[in-house]
Amino acid sequence: MAMMSTEIIGREPELGAIDEFLALLPRGSAGLTIAGETGLGKTTLWQAAVWRGGERCSHVLSHRAVEAESALSMVGLADVLAGVLEETLPELAAPRRHALQVALLIEEPGAQPPDARAIGFAVLDVLRALARAGPVLIAIDDVQWLDESSAAALDFAIRRLSDEPIGLFCAVRDAPATYTAGDVRGWIGQELSTHIELGPLDPRALHHLVGSRLSIELSRPELLYLHDVTAGNPLFALELVRELERAGSRPTPEAPLQVPSSLGRLLSRRLARLPDAAWDVLLAAAALAQPAPEVLIAAFGDASRVTAALEAAAAEDIVTVDDQRVRFTHPLLASLCYGQAPPWRRREVHARLALAVGESEQHARHLALAAAAPDAGVAATLDLATASAAARGATTAAASLAELAAALTPPDVLRARWKRLLRAADLHRLAGDRARAGRILGDLVERVPGGAERADVLFALATVRHADVPTITSLCERALEQVPDDDERFARIVAFLSWMRLLRGDVVGALADARAGLVRAERVGDPELVARAIARVAMAETWALDMTPGLVERGVEIEIELGGRLEFHESPLVALGRRLICLGEFDRARDVLHKTAEKARAAGDEGTRGHVLFHLILVDWFAGRWTNALETADAAMELAEQLDDDQYRGMVLHARAIVEAHMGREAAARAHAAEADAMARSAGDEIFPIWNAGILGHLDLARGDVDVASRRLGELPGRLLEIGWHDPADPLWGDAIEALVATDDFVLARAYLERYADMAERSASAWVLAIAGRCQGLLAAADGDLSEALAAFDAALADHARTAAPFERARTLLVAGAVRRRARQKRPAREALGQALAIFEELGAALWADRARSELARISGRRTTGAVLTEAEVRVASLAVAGKSNKEIAAALVISIHTVEAHLTRVYRKLEIRSRSELAASGHPELKM
């Protein structure tokens, strides 16, 4: 590769940072961002990074963003991938390859537009394929002008990198724009990224710079003055000295210079020296996303005129022409050239360009910018361009085109304007800009008349979900009032409304709405509408414990036949997975949810995948796979941050807090439950605050603080009953009844048990029947009827044997052992308590293990050191004694490092030691020394 022709002056620390960044790449992903005001040399450093990266990396993927391209779609991504598509496309899975090729205008879109996430996954696959050959550098200059579609695809892919040797280097201007330096750092991750704020040059460096680029020699006073008036900005300084050279004057304080107040004014002087004949050509270049000489010649029909204009601009160091591309030497020059032109002149140039460009989106955009007044024909052309952009997954560009179409709609066709604005809002929602969608709809709702138009806008406002649950509920109700006899609209709106009612805790109302929506959907007969309605009904029926036999299974069949992708709350498959959890069929639930998650991952549907991950946390918690549950919670939390969805983040925090509470990690569980509670309350959610309070009550109960637990838990089942929430899988029922029995509140405990036992019988869930049996035994024991209590415990243990819920089984063994101890049945008591202790320790339920040890200590002759190790603990501890690291143990046993750490913690506690050296010296007979 050729050496850089220009010496870089005064940027040694930044060049050192670039070298350090490149040196990190063979070890994994890394990021470097250089930011600063215009003229400080960011592009020069970017070019240095590209050149140095070419010497150290297998591939350098680069793009120089410009302001004119920021409104278009996938321009940046096309540049970044331009040189590697031929070698990587064959390696991609067919759906992802097609999505990427459609996005980059290589293939025509099919019936369905590619999902933006599928495009992101395709980019991720390309990067990983390239990384197998060695380090890969992605370098983007002026990233603030990177078009949003490209930014979204790169953001999606780069955030999912782990240990791949891929680096992201960006130069960013400190100016309002779509992507800021902080956003870019988030792509790689704060801990793996370095951010450098580029400062001014010092006087020494400035002197070297001016002396190397210009013929003028400055004295030290002149240099210090120049440094003072330019604040060390190298571009300001060079431009100012050029003007001084031209005028034959010197920079002195005695003869104050008319220094421009902004770089724009300074650069305007350079533009002003252009001949009049060059201005239109340069204006056209500034207006183009990808200015090329052939396009400019087509626009003006005069090759000699275009050539002369570009040569004049190049002589003034305004543009360069390379690789058949016209580039402004600084992006601000293009902005100034365009901004200084009067509106009529800009319209005239756009009209020329509309005839010269071939791509439909650019053609439509130039037509729109050439229009001086509303034009129905141009608006119709923009509609086609909107559909084209949306079809290839460029929803941001499509939304912008839809807004342009609305703005150019003649005032005598208001309904067409409303329809285009509604389309724009929906596209902004899909692109993730809910605030902008909400602003459009908020203005529109006051303008449209009653009936279908008003209903559509109100419902669109609701689906944007840019408000709390009560407000969204009200919007749906107002929309329904507008279309009482429109079955298709009514079905869509009322189904969504049922979800909002569930979040507000109105199970009865949610079920009524969901069933009403299904009736209307059946009338319409559209299979997709029916499947969505069935999903809503199935979810509400699960919470109401009022299931229609075969309904959710029918919905699953329809969803499979559709072959498309339904969002999580409209998917019968997701509804089936959640119902299986309630029924205690954890293995089947996990299988259904895992398949749904993989399907969502392949399609790039992160919203659905996120909510499936939430339910997978619950499945693994119920089934005693707590380490897996926490690992899934980590993945879900990362996704919540990426989606910027606080409501979902609160759900994940709640699920994590449940697992942490059962493991006895009190501080973390209380903190996460409190944070989840605050998020739920701010959204107007009525259910999660009850569940979060249940987590705190469980901790109180596990610690033995039964009075506190009873006060906290005692009201919660009643609150659930008030709203009609009949979820037998809810753990707070068993906790509340146990706490009430422990504080002698038998009346309320019996009332709750009667309702809970009824739910258990109706659900036929083995593990719920087991918990109800345990509660019956507790009440019988409190009444002094130990025989009845033991019979209830035995029946409960028989139910436990029919399902995989080890924690609840251990709790039943614990209370059964305690009652047997009171009945002086020492051996059975010891056996039950020993089994409970082993399960609690295997799970990592520290507080409950302490309770089991305490009960064992009350039985004479019982050794309480807990020195009996499980098979898994023996395997891990033996490898630790053999000198293996945690990472090596995890690899040997095919488990996670977190699992290794958990096993060793329990071993240390049982053997009453604190280190590996003590473990080796313990001489425990089960360990292989």
Short mmCIF file of C-alpha atoms in Angstrom, two decimals, residues 50 60 64 98 171 217 246 313 351 362 535 549 627 745 769 835 875 905:
data_model
loop_
_atom_site.label_atom_id
_atom_site.label_comp_id
_atom_site.label_asym_id
_atom_site.label_seq_id
_atom_site.Cartn_x
_atom_site.Cartn_y
_atom_site.Cartn_z
CA VAL A 50 -7.38 3.46 7.16
CA VAL A 60 -10.52 -2.50 5.78
CA ARG A 64 -16.87 8.73 4.09
CA HIS A 98 -31.69 -12.05 -0.01
CA ALA A 171 -14.52 10.31 13.12
CA GLU A 217 7.01 32.59 7.30
CA ARG A 246 -3.45 36.70 -1.20
CA ALA A 313 -13.47 24.01 -7.98
CA ALA A 351 -35.49 19.51 -11.43
CA GLN A 362 -33.56 9.67 -5.62
CA ALA A 535 -53.33 -15.36 20.79
CA PRO A 549 -60.35 -26.47 24.79
CA THR A 627 -27.65 -20.69 36.56
CA ASP A 745 -53.56 -15.82 60.89
CA LEU A 769 -51.33 -29.41 43.39
CA GLN A 835 -32.85 -34.40 51.12
CA ARG A 875 -16.46 -33.52 39.97
CA THR A 905 -18.82 -21.82 46.79
#
